């Protein structure tokens, strides 16, 4: 027979009852919430749903930046006639004219979007020395082409299949299957413009007789490719929701979108109340993500103790995963608000391959960089870059290259004019007026504007990874 007995009754304390209940009036950041014995009164119901919609709108803004950015990019390129049969490029290199998230002035860019639903499987032929990447419309990694890809920089043919492709796959290609019909393609070619213009992109159905490749140079064109910080941000997101197959986004983010009225196959038509809430959510979200970028609170974002140099991939994961497998939400939001394109070659580059980045908007005292002041930055000798290094300066509002009289706001090792000091160090100068005799190592800034800078190392060397080499802090002059 089982041994059955009654458990002793310890009773429930008043403190426990209070902890599992709710008072009749609760003061919150959204205003007071009032209840009758735990039941929300009418004004509290209204306030509660307003608060919930605002919170979900803010979360959507932070978590869905990757998609909105690519919609804004696609719209911008289409405004110049750059469609899925056209490659936009920068000749001889990118200037500060396009509003493009943290572009650089050193490499020749090419970019376009596939339309796998319209064109079917797509072939891309990349030249030697390519550093090219394909992302789906949620800016998730699809493939590297070139030095970090399977052709290892020798050039090759890549085939990209639509998510619903069930036909035969021909031999002779490096094959990837995309999870969305539209995909962003970024071409970077170390061989410059001539090499980039040998790139080819065409439907597999035209492989026997590919059409002539069309290119459009947008290097000096003033146009925007940056998502909005107001209600229209959500309209940008809805383009992906409506155009891509259901199930292409993870259930959590898809659920968040659905909670604010964004559902595949249904018009996104928020009423005046919801429209106002979402407009507020985008503006608050913009303020929050700027805090994350410019002043992250997690020490993991900083390269060195006591330094302001920050890392956009604190866990070295292109999926923004912690070693325990948790999504680093702050890291994902901040990266996609300030930059674009995801590839493992950026997050966890091998010695001598890929690229590494460090950024800061602060001087050595912790003050924000001020365009009306002068500063110096010392890069010690033996800068650890196999291919080249660069310092680019950006506008803190647009996260694009800073606009000044010089369309190339940068100093880099590709320039023969850049000079090292007698001890081998390279000193970069920033400020509104040029330092006499040091103009080649100087970047102009704008009084009344903040700025931030990114140090880029292409082909980073061991001394970067073991931190035996580190950049100096930006010092007020």
CSV table of C-alpha atoms in Angstrom, one decimal:
chain,number,residue,atom,x,y,z
A,1,UNK,CA,0.0,0.0,0.0
A,2,UNK,CA,1.3,3.5,-0.8
A,3,UNK,CA,2.1,5.8,2.1
A,4,UNK,CA,-0.5,8.6,1.8
A,5,UNK,CA,-0.7,11.5,4.3
A,6,UNK,CA,-1.9,15.1,4.3
A,7,UNK,CA,0.8,17.8,3.8
A,8,UNK,CA,1.1,20.3,6.6
A,9,UNK,CA,-0.4,23.7,5.9
A,10,UNK,CA,2.2,26.5,6.4
A,11,UNK,CA,-0.3,29.1,5.5
A,12,UNK,CA,0.2,32.0,3.0
A,13,UNK,CA,1.7,35.2,4.4
A,14,UNK,CA,0.4,38.7,3.6
A,15,UNK,CA,3.6,39.4,1.8
A,16,UNK,CA,3.1,36.4,-0.5
A,17,UNK,CA,-0.4,37.4,-1.3
A,18,UNK,CA,0.7,41.0,-2.0
A,19,UNK,CA,3.5,39.7,-4.3
A,20,UNK,CA,1.0,37.7,-6.5
A,21,UNK,CA,-1.6,40.3,-6.7
A,22,UNK,CA,-1.8,43.9,-7.9
A,23,UNK,CA,-2.8,47.1,-6.0
A,24,UNK,CA,-5.8,49.1,-6.9
A,25,UNK,CA,-3.6,51.8,-8.3
A,26,UNK,CA,-0.3,51.3,-10.0
A,27,UNK,CA,1.9,54.2,-11.0
A,28,UNK,CA,3.7,53.5,-14.3
A,29,UNK,CA,5.7,55.4,-17.0
A,30,UNK,CA,2.6,55.2,-19.1
A,31,UNK,CA,0.5,56.9,-16.4
A,32,UNK,CA,-1.6,55.5,-13.6
A,33,UNK,CA,-3.3,52.1,-14.0
A,34,UNK,CA,-6.3,51.5,-11.8
A,35,UNK,CA,-8.0,48.2,-10.9
A,36,UNK,CA,-11.0,46.8,-9.0
A,37,UNK,CA,-9.7,43.8,-7.1
A,38,UNK,CA,-7.3,43.0,-10.0
A,39,UNK,CA,-9.7,43.9,-12.8
A,40,UNK,CA,-8.6,46.8,-15.0
A,41,UNK,CA,-10.9,49.8,-15.1
A,42,UNK,CA,-11.9,51.2,-18.5
A,43,UNK,CA,-9.2,53.9,-18.7
A,44,UNK,CA,-6.6,51.3,-17.7
A,45,UNK,CA,-7.7,48.9,-20.5
A,46,UNK,CA,-7.2,51.7,-23.0
A,47,UNK,CA,-3.9,52.8,-21.5
A,48,UNK,CA,-2.7,49.2,-21.3
A,49,UNK,CA,-3.3,48.5,-25.0
A,50,UNK,CA,-1.6,51.8,-25.9
A,51,UNK,CA,1.4,50.8,-23.9
A,52,UNK,CA,1.5,47.3,-25.3
A,53,UNK,CA,1.3,48.6,-28.9
A,54,UNK,CA,4.0,51.2,-28.2
A,55,UNK,CA,6.3,48.5,-26.7
A,56,UNK,CA,5.8,46.2,-29.6
A,57,UNK,CA,6.3,49.0,-32.1
A,58,UNK,CA,9.6,49.9,-30.4
A,59,UNK,CA,10.7,46.2,-30.4
A,60,UNK,CA,9.8,45.9,-34.1
A,61,UNK,CA,11.9,49.0,-34.9
A,62,UNK,CA,14.9,47.6,-33.1
A,63,UNK,CA,14.5,44.0,-34.2
A,64,UNK,CA,13.5,44.5,-37.9
A,65,UNK,CA,16.1,47.1,-38.9
A,66,UNK,CA,17.9,44.6,-41.2
A,67,UNK,CA,14.8,44.3,-43.5
A,68,UNK,CA,13.8,48.0,-43.5
A,69,UNK,CA,17.4,48.9,-44.5
A,70,UNK,CA,17.3,46.7,-47.5
A,71,UNK,CA,13.9,48.0,-48.6
A,72,UNK,CA,15.3,51.5,-48.4
A,73,UNK,CA,18.4,50.4,-50.4
A,74,UNK,CA,16.3,48.7,-53.1
A,75,UNK,CA,14.0,51.8,-53.4
A,76,UNK,CA,17.0,54.1,-53.7
A,77,UNK,CA,18.7,51.9,-56.4
A,78,UNK,CA,15.4,51.5,-58.3
A,79,UNK,CA,15.0,55.3,-58.4
A,80,UNK,CA,18.2,55.3,-60.5
A,81,UNK,CA,17.0,52.5,-62.8
A,82,UNK,CA,19.2,49.9,-61.0
A,83,UNK,CA,17.0,46.8,-61.2
A,84,UNK,CA,17.7,43.1,-61.0
A,85,UNK,CA,19.3,43.2,-64.5
A,86,UNK,CA,21.5,46.1,-63.6
A,87,UNK,CA,24.5,46.6,-61.4
A,88,UNK,CA,25.0,50.0,-59.7
A,89,UNK,CA,28.6,50.8,-59.0
A,90,UNK,CA,31.0,53.6,-57.8
A,91,UNK,CA,33.7,54.8,-60.1
A,92,UNK,CA,36.4,55.4,-59.3
A,93,UNK,CA,35.2,54.9,-55.7
A,94,UNK,CA,32.4,55.9,-53.4
A,95,UNK,CA,32.0,59.5,-52.4
A,96,UNK,CA,30.0,61.2,-49.7
A,97,UNK,CA,27.2,62.1,-52.2
A,98,UNK,CA,25.1,58.9,-51.8
A,99,UNK,CA,23.4,58.5,-48.4
A,100,UNK,CA,24.6,55.0,-47.7
A,101,UNK,CA,25.2,53.4,-44.3
A,102,UNK,CA,28.9,53.6,-43.4
A,103,UNK,CA,30.2,53.1,-47.0
A,104,UNK,CA,33.9,53.5,-47.5
A,105,UNK,CA,35.9,55.6,-50.0
A,106,UNK,CA,38.6,53.0,-50.6
A,107,UNK,CA,36.9,50.1,-52.5
A,108,UNK,CA,35.0,50.1,-55.7
A,109,UNK,CA,31.4,49.1,-54.8
A,110,UNK,CA,28.9,47.3,-57.0
A,111,UNK,CA,25.4,46.5,-55.8
A,112,UNK,CA,22.0,45.3,-56.9
A,113,UNK,CA,19.0,43.2,-55.9
A,114,UNK,CA,18.0,39.8,-57.3
A,115,UNK,CA,14.4,39.1,-58.2
A,116,UNK,CA,14.3,35.4,-58.0
A,117,UNK,CA,10.5,35.3,-58.3
A,118,UNK,CA,10.6,37.1,-61.6
A,119,UNK,CA,13.9,36.0,-63.1
A,120,UNK,CA,14.2,32.5,-61.7
A,121,UNK,CA,17.6,31.1,-60.7
A,122,UNK,CA,20.4,33.7,-61.2
A,123,UNK,CA,24.0,33.2,-62.3
A,124,UNK,CA,26.6,35.6,-61.0
A,125,UNK,CA,30.2,35.6,-62.4
A,126,UNK,CA,32.7,37.3,-60.1
A,127,UNK,CA,36.2,38.3,-61.2
A,128,UNK,CA,39.4,37.6,-59.4
A,129,UNK,CA,40.1,39.4,-56.2
A,130,UNK,CA,36.4,39.8,-55.3
A,131,UNK,CA,35.1,40.5,-51.8
A,132,UNK,CA,31.4,40.0,-52.5
A,133,UNK,CA,28.4,39.0,-50.4
A,134,UNK,CA,24.8,38.0,-50.9
A,135,UNK,CA,22.2,38.5,-48.1
A,136,UNK,CA,18.5,37.7,-48.1
A,137,UNK,CA,15.9,40.5,-47.6
A,138,UNK,CA,16.2,40.2,-43.8
A,139,UNK,CA,19.9,40.7,-44.2
A,140,UNK,CA,20.7,37.1,-43.3
A,141,UNK,CA,23.8,35.5,-44.8
A,142,UNK,CA,23.4,33.6,-48.0
A,143,UNK,CA,26.9,33.3,-49.5
A,144,UNK,CA,30.3,34.9,-49.9
A,145,UNK,CA,31.8,35.2,-53.4
A,146,UNK,CA,35.5,35.7,-54.0
A,147,UNK,CA,38.3,35.7,-51.4
A,148,UNK,CA,36.1,34.6,-48.5
A,149,UNK,CA,34.0,32.3,-50.8
A,150,UNK,CA,34.6,28.9,-52.4
A,151,UNK,CA,36.4,30.4,-55.4
A,152,UNK,CA,39.0,31.7,-52.9
A,153,UNK,CA,39.5,34.9,-54.9
A,154,UNK,CA,40.2,33.1,-58.2
A,155,UNK,CA,36.9,34.1,-59.8
A,156,UNK,CA,34.0,31.8,-60.5
A,157,UNK,CA,30.4,31.2,-61.4
A,158,UNK,CA,27.7,31.2,-58.6
A,159,UNK,CA,24.1,30.0,-59.0
A,160,UNK,CA,21.4,31.3,-56.7
A,161,UNK,CA,18.1,29.3,-56.4
A,162,UNK,CA,14.7,30.7,-55.4
A,163,UNK,CA,13.3,29.4,-52.1
A,164,UNK,CA,10.7,27.3,-53.9
A,165,UNK,CA,13.0,25.9,-56.6
A,166,UNK,CA,12.4,22.2,-57.2
A,167,UNK,CA,14.0,21.7,-60.6
A,168,UNK,CA,17.3,20.2,-61.6
A,169,UNK,CA,20.5,22.0,-60.6
A,170,UNK,CA,23.2,22.1,-63.3
A,171,UNK,CA,26.9,21.3,-62.6
A,172,UNK,CA,29.7,23.9,-62.9
A,173,UNK,CA,28.4,26.4,-60.3
A,174,UNK,CA,28.8,27.2,-56.7
A,175,UNK,CA,25.2,26.8,-55.6
A,176,UNK,CA,23.2,28.5,-52.9
A,177,UNK,CA,19.5,28.6,-52.1
A,178,UNK,CA,18.0,31.9,-50.9
A,179,UNK,CA,15.3,32.1,-48.3
A,180,UNK,CA,13.7,35.1,-49.9
A,181,UNK,CA,13.0,36.0,-53.5
A,182,UNK,CA,14.7,39.4,-53.3
A,183,UNK,CA,18.3,39.3,-52.2
A,184,UNK,CA,20.9,42.0,-51.8
A,185,UNK,CA,24.2,41.6,-53.7
A,186,UNK,CA,27.2,43.6,-52.7
A,187,UNK,CA,30.3,43.5,-55.0
A,188,UNK,CA,33.7,44.7,-53.8
A,189,UNK,CA,36.6,44.2,-56.1
A,190,UNK,CA,40.3,44.8,-55.2
A,191,UNK,CA,41.1,45.2,-58.9
A,192,UNK,CA,39.2,48.4,-59.1
A,193,UNK,CA,36.6,49.6,-61.7
A,194,UNK,CA,38.0,47.7,-64.7
A,195,UNK,CA,37.8,44.4,-62.7
A,196,UNK,CA,34.3,45.2,-61.4
A,197,UNK,CA,33.0,45.8,-64.9
A,198,UNK,CA,33.8,42.2,-65.8
A,199,UNK,CA,31.1,41.0,-63.3
A,200,UNK,CA,28.1,39.4,-64.9
A,201,UNK,CA,24.7,38.6,-63.5
A,202,UNK,CA,21.9,37.0,-65.6
A,203,UNK,CA,19.1,34.4,-65.4
A,204,UNK,CA,20.1,30.8,-65.6
A,205,UNK,CA,17.6,30.5,-68.5
A,206,UNK,CA,19.9,32.9,-70.5
A,207,UNK,CA,23.2,31.1,-69.7
A,208,UNK,CA,23.7,29.9,-73.2
A,209,UNK,CA,23.6,33.5,-74.5
A,210,UNK,CA,23.8,36.0,-71.6
A,211,UNK,CA,22.6,39.5,-72.3
A,212,UNK,CA,25.0,42.4,-72.2
A,213,UNK,CA,25.5,43.5,-68.6
A,214,UNK,CA,24.1,47.0,-67.8
A,215,UNK,CA,25.9,49.2,-65.2
A,216,UNK,CA,25.0,52.5,-63.7
A,217,UNK,CA,27.6,54.6,-61.9
A,218,UNK,CA,26.1,56.3,-58.8
A,219,UNK,CA,29.3,57.5,-57.1
A,220,UNK,CA,28.5,61.2,-57.3
A,221,UNK,CA,24.7,60.9,-57.1
A,222,UNK,CA,22.9,62.5,-54.2
A,223,UNK,CA,20.2,60.0,-53.2
A,224,UNK,CA,19.1,58.1,-50.1
A,225,UNK,CA,19.3,54.4,-49.2
A,226,UNK,CA,18.6,54.7,-45.5
A,227,UNK,CA,15.4,53.6,-43.7
A,228,UNK,CA,13.1,56.1,-42.0
A,229,UNK,CA,12.9,57.0,-38.3
A,230,UNK,CA,9.2,57.7,-38.3
A,231,UNK,CA,6.0,55.9,-39.2
A,232,UNK,CA,7.1,55.3,-42.8
A,233,UNK,CA,9.6,52.8,-41.4
A,234,UNK,CA,6.7,50.3,-40.9
A,235,UNK,CA,5.6,50.8,-44.5
A,236,UNK,CA,9.1,49.8,-45.6
A,237,UNK,CA,8.8,46.6,-43.5
A,238,UNK,CA,5.4,45.8,-44.9
A,239,UNK,CA,7.0,45.6,-48.4
A,240,UNK,CA,8.9,42.5,-47.3
A,241,UNK,CA,6.0,41.0,-45.4
A,242,UNK,CA,3.8,41.2,-48.5
A,243,UNK,CA,6.3,40.3,-51.2
A,244,UNK,CA,8.1,37.4,-49.6
A,245,UNK,CA,6.7,34.0,-48.8
A,246,UNK,CA,5.2,33.5,-45.3
A,247,UNK,CA,7.6,31.7,-43.1
A,248,UNK,CA,10.7,33.5,-44.3
A,249,UNK,CA,11.0,35.3,-41.0
A,250,UNK,CA,11.4,33.6,-37.6
A,251,UNK,CA,8.1,33.1,-35.7
A,252,UNK,CA,9.0,35.6,-32.9
A,253,UNK,CA,9.6,38.5,-35.2
A,254,UNK,CA,6.8,37.5,-37.5
A,255,UNK,CA,4.5,37.5,-34.5
A,256,UNK,CA,5.7,40.9,-33.4
A,257,UNK,CA,4.9,42.2,-36.9
A,258,UNK,CA,1.5,40.6,-36.8
A,259,UNK,CA,0.7,42.1,-33.4
A,260,UNK,CA,0.9,45.6,-35.0
A,261,UNK,CA,-1.1,44.7,-38.0
A,262,UNK,CA,1.5,43.4,-40.5
A,263,UNK,CA,0.3,40.1,-41.9
A,264,UNK,CA,1.1,38.5,-45.3
A,265,UNK,CA,-1.8,38.9,-47.8
A,266,UNK,CA,-3.6,41.6,-45.7
A,267,UNK,CA,-3.4,45.4,-46.2
A,268,UNK,CA,-1.4,47.2,-43.5
A,269,UNK,CA,-3.9,50.0,-42.7
A,270,UNK,CA,-3.4,51.2,-39.1
A,271,UNK,CA,-6.0,53.6,-37.9
A,272,UNK,CA,-5.1,57.1,-36.7
A,273,UNK,CA,-4.5,55.9,-33.1
A,274,UNK,CA,-2.1,53.1,-34.2
A,275,UNK,CA,-0.4,55.2,-36.7
A,276,UNK,CA,0.4,57.8,-34.1
A,277,UNK,CA,1.7,55.1,-31.7
A,278,UNK,CA,3.9,53.6,-34.3
A,279,UNK,CA,5.3,57.0,-35.3
A,280,UNK,CA,6.2,57.5,-31.7
A,281,UNK,CA,7.7,54.0,-31.4
A,282,UNK,CA,10.0,54.6,-34.4
A,283,UNK,CA,11.2,57.9,-33.0
A,284,UNK,CA,11.8,56.4,-29.5
A,285,UNK,CA,13.5,53.4,-31.1
A,286,UNK,CA,15.8,55.6,-33.0
A,287,UNK,CA,16.8,57.3,-29.8
A,288,UNK,CA,17.4,54.0,-28.1
A,289,UNK,CA,19.5,52.4,-30.8
A,290,UNK,CA,21.6,55.5,-31.1
A,291,UNK,CA,22.4,55.1,-27.4
A,292,UNK,CA,23.3,51.4,-28.1
A,293,UNK,CA,25.6,52.4,-30.9
A,294,UNK,CA,27.5,55.4,-29.5
A,295,UNK,CA,27.6,54.4,-25.8
A,296,UNK,CA,27.1,50.6,-25.4
A,297,UNK,CA,26.9,49.5,-21.8
A,298,UNK,CA,28.1,46.0,-22.2
A,299,UNK,CA,32.0,45.8,-21.7
A,300,UNK,CA,32.1,43.1,-24.4
A,301,UNK,CA,31.6,45.8,-27.1
A,302,UNK,CA,34.9,47.4,-26.2
A,303,UNK,CA,38.2,46.1,-27.7
A,304,UNK,CA,40.4,47.2,-24.8
A,305,UNK,CA,39.9,48.1,-21.1
A,306,UNK,CA,39.7,51.9,-20.8
A,307,UNK,CA,39.4,52.4,-24.5
A,308,UNK,CA,36.6,53.9,-26.6
A,309,UNK,CA,37.2,51.6,-29.6
A,310,UNK,CA,34.2,49.4,-30.1
A,311,UNK,CA,33.4,46.2,-31.9
A,312,UNK,CA,30.1,45.6,-33.8
A,313,UNK,CA,30.5,41.8,-33.4
A,314,UNK,CA,31.2,41.4,-29.7
A,315,UNK,CA,30.8,37.6,-29.8
A,316,UNK,CA,32.4,37.3,-33.3
A,317,UNK,CA,29.1,35.7,-34.5
A,318,UNK,CA,27.6,37.0,-37.7
A,319,UNK,CA,24.2,35.8,-36.3
A,320,UNK,CA,24.8,37.9,-33.1
A,321,UNK,CA,24.7,34.8,-30.9
A,322,UNK,CA,26.4,34.5,-27.5
A,323,UNK,CA,28.6,31.5,-26.7
A,324,UNK,CA,25.5,30.1,-24.9
A,325,UNK,CA,23.3,30.5,-28.1
A,326,UNK,CA,21.3,33.5,-26.9
A,327,UNK,CA,20.6,36.3,-29.5
A,328,UNK,CA,22.5,39.5,-28.7
A,329,UNK,CA,19.6,41.8,-29.4
A,330,UNK,CA,21.5,45.0,-28.7
A,331,UNK,CA,24.3,44.0,-31.0
A,332,UNK,CA,22.0,43.1,-33.8
A,333,UNK,CA,20.1,46.4,-33.6
A,334,UNK,CA,23.2,48.6,-33.4
A,335,UNK,CA,24.9,46.9,-36.3
A,336,UNK,CA,22.0,47.1,-38.6
A,337,UNK,CA,21.2,50.7,-37.7
A,338,UNK,CA,24.8,51.8,-38.5
A,339,UNK,CA,26.0,49.3,-41.2
A,340,UNK,CA,24.9,46.7,-43.7
A,341,UNK,CA,25.8,43.3,-45.1
A,342,UNK,CA,26.3,40.2,-43.0
A,343,UNK,CA,29.1,37.7,-43.6
A,344,UNK,CA,31.1,35.5,-41.3
A,345,UNK,CA,34.2,37.0,-42.9
A,346,UNK,CA,33.4,40.3,-41.1
A,347,UNK,CA,32.5,38.9,-37.8
A,348,UNK,CA,35.2,36.2,-37.4
A,349,UNK,CA,37.8,36.9,-40.0
A,350,UNK,CA,40.8,34.6,-40.3
A,351,UNK,CA,44.3,36.0,-40.2
A,352,UNK,CA,45.1,37.6,-43.6
A,353,UNK,CA,41.5,37.3,-44.9
A,354,UNK,CA,38.3,39.2,-44.7
A,355,UNK,CA,38.1,42.4,-42.8
A,356,UNK,CA,38.0,43.8,-39.3
A,357,UNK,CA,36.5,47.1,-38.0
A,358,UNK,CA,36.7,49.3,-34.9
A,359,UNK,CA,34.7,52.5,-34.4
A,360,UNK,CA,34.3,55.3,-32.0
A,361,UNK,CA,32.5,58.7,-31.6
A,362,UNK,CA,34.5,59.7,-28.5
A,363,UNK,CA,37.8,61.3,-27.7
A,364,UNK,CA,40.2,60.1,-25.1
A,365,UNK,CA,38.4,62.0,-22.3
A,366,UNK,CA,35.0,60.3,-23.2
A,367,UNK,CA,33.6,63.5,-24.8
A,368,UNK,CA,31.7,63.3,-28.1
A,369,UNK,CA,33.8,64.1,-31.2
A,370,UNK,CA,33.0,67.7,-32.2
A,371,UNK,CA,33.4,68.9,-35.7
A,372,UNK,CA,34.5,72.3,-34.5
A,373,UNK,CA,37.5,71.0,-32.7
A,374,UNK,CA,40.8,69.5,-33.8
A,375,UNK,CA,42.0,66.0,-32.9
A,376,UNK,CA,44.9,63.6,-33.6
A,377,UNK,CA,44.9,59.8,-33.8
A,378,UNK,CA,48.1,57.8,-33.7
A,379,UNK,CA,48.3,54.4,-35.5
A,380,UNK,CA,51.5,52.7,-34.3
A,381,UNK,CA,53.9,51.4,-36.8
A,382,UNK,CA,53.2,48.0,-38.5
A,383,UNK,CA,49.5,48.6,-38.9
A,384,UNK,CA,48.2,45.0,-39.2
A,385,UNK,CA,46.6,45.0,-42.6
A,386,UNK,CA,47.7,42.7,-45.4
A,387,UNK,CA,45.7,44.5,-48.1
A,388,UNK,CA,45.1,48.0,-46.8
A,389,UNK,CA,43.9,50.0,-43.9
A,390,UNK,CA,41.6,53.1,-43.8
A,391,UNK,CA,40.1,55.7,-41.5
A,392,UNK,CA,36.7,57.0,-42.7
A,393,UNK,CA,34.7,59.7,-41.0
A,394,UNK,CA,30.9,59.6,-40.8
A,395,UNK,CA,27.9,61.9,-40.0
A,396,UNK,CA,26.3,60.8,-36.7
A,397,UNK,CA,22.8,61.6,-38.0
A,398,UNK,CA,22.8,59.7,-41.3
A,399,UNK,CA,25.6,57.2,-40.5
A,400,UNK,CA,26.8,58.1,-44.0
A,401,UNK,CA,30.2,59.5,-45.1
A,402,UNK,CA,30.5,63.0,-43.7
A,403,UNK,CA,29.8,65.7,-46.3
A,404,UNK,CA,32.5,68.4,-46.6
A,405,UNK,CA,34.3,70.1,-49.4
A,406,UNK,CA,36.2,66.9,-49.9
A,407,UNK,CA,34.0,64.1,-51.2
A,408,UNK,CA,36.4,61.5,-49.8
A,409,UNK,CA,36.5,62.0,-46.0
A,410,UNK,CA,39.2,59.5,-45.2
A,411,UNK,CA,42.9,58.7,-44.9
A,412,UNK,CA,44.0,55.3,-46.1
A,413,UNK,CA,47.1,53.3,-47.1
A,414,UNK,CA,46.1,53.2,-50.7
A,415,UNK,CA,47.1,56.9,-51.0
A,416,UNK,CA,50.7,57.5,-51.9
A,417,UNK,CA,50.4,60.9,-50.2
A,418,UNK,CA,49.9,59.5,-46.7
A,419,UNK,CA,53.0,59.8,-44.6
A,420,UNK,CA,54.3,58.1,-41.5
A,421,UNK,CA,56.3,59.9,-38.8
A,422,UNK,CA,60.1,59.2,-38.4
A,423,UNK,CA,59.4,56.6,-35.8
A,424,UNK,CA,57.0,54.7,-38.1
A,425,UNK,CA,53.8,55.8,-36.5
A,426,UNK,CA,51.0,57.2,-38.7
A,427,UNK,CA,49.3,60.3,-37.2
A,428,UNK,CA,45.8,61.1,-38.5
A,429,UNK,CA,44.5,64.6,-37.9
A,430,UNK,CA,40.8,65.7,-37.8
A,431,UNK,CA,39.4,69.2,-37.6
A,432,UNK,CA,37.7,72.1,-39.5
A,433,UNK,CA,41.0,73.6,-40.7
A,434,UNK,CA,43.9,71.9,-42.3
A,435,UNK,CA,47.2,71.5,-40.4
A,436,UNK,CA,49.9,73.2,-42.4
A,437,UNK,CA,52.1,70.7,-44.1
A,438,UNK,CA,50.0,67.7,-42.9
A,439,UNK,CA,47.0,67.9,-45.2
A,440,UNK,CA,47.5,64.4,-46.7
A,441,UNK,CA,46.9,62.8,-43.2
A,442,UNK,CA,44.0,65.1,-42.4
A,443,UNK,CA,40.2,64.7,-42.6
A,444,UNK,CA,38.0,67.8,-42.6
A,445,UNK,CA,35.1,68.0,-40.1
A,446,UNK,CA,32.2,70.3,-39.8
A,447,UNK,CA,31.7,72.8,-37.0
A,448,UNK,CA,28.3,72.2,-35.3
A,449,UNK,CA,28.2,68.6,-36.2
A,450,UNK,CA,29.3,65.4,-34.4
A,451,UNK,CA,31.1,62.7,-36.2
A,452,UNK,CA,32.4,59.2,-35.7
A,453,UNK,CA,35.1,57.2,-37.4
A,454,UNK,CA,35.7,53.6,-38.4
A,455,UNK,CA,39.1,52.0,-38.6
A,456,UNK,CA,39.1,49.3,-41.3
A,457,UNK,CA,41.7,46.5,-41.7
A,458,UNK,CA,41.4,44.5,-44.9
A,459,UNK,CA,43.4,41.3,-44.5
A,460,UNK,CA,43.9,41.7,-40.7
A,461,UNK,CA,47.1,40.3,-39.3
A,462,UNK,CA,47.8,38.3,-36.2
A,463,UNK,CA,48.8,41.4,-34.1
A,464,UNK,CA,45.3,42.7,-34.5
A,465,UNK,CA,43.8,39.5,-33.1
A,466,UNK,CA,46.2,39.0,-30.2
A,467,UNK,CA,46.0,42.7,-29.5
A,468,UNK,CA,49.8,43.2,-29.5
A,469,UNK,CA,49.0,46.1,-31.8
A,470,UNK,CA,46.2,48.6,-30.9
A,471,UNK,CA,45.3,52.0,-32.2
A,472,UNK,CA,45.7,55.1,-30.0
A,473,UNK,CA,42.8,57.0,-28.7
A,474,UNK,CA,41.6,60.1,-30.5
A,475,UNK,CA,43.2,63.0,-28.6
A,476,UNK,CA,42.0,66.6,-28.5
A,477,UNK,CA,44.6,68.8,-30.1
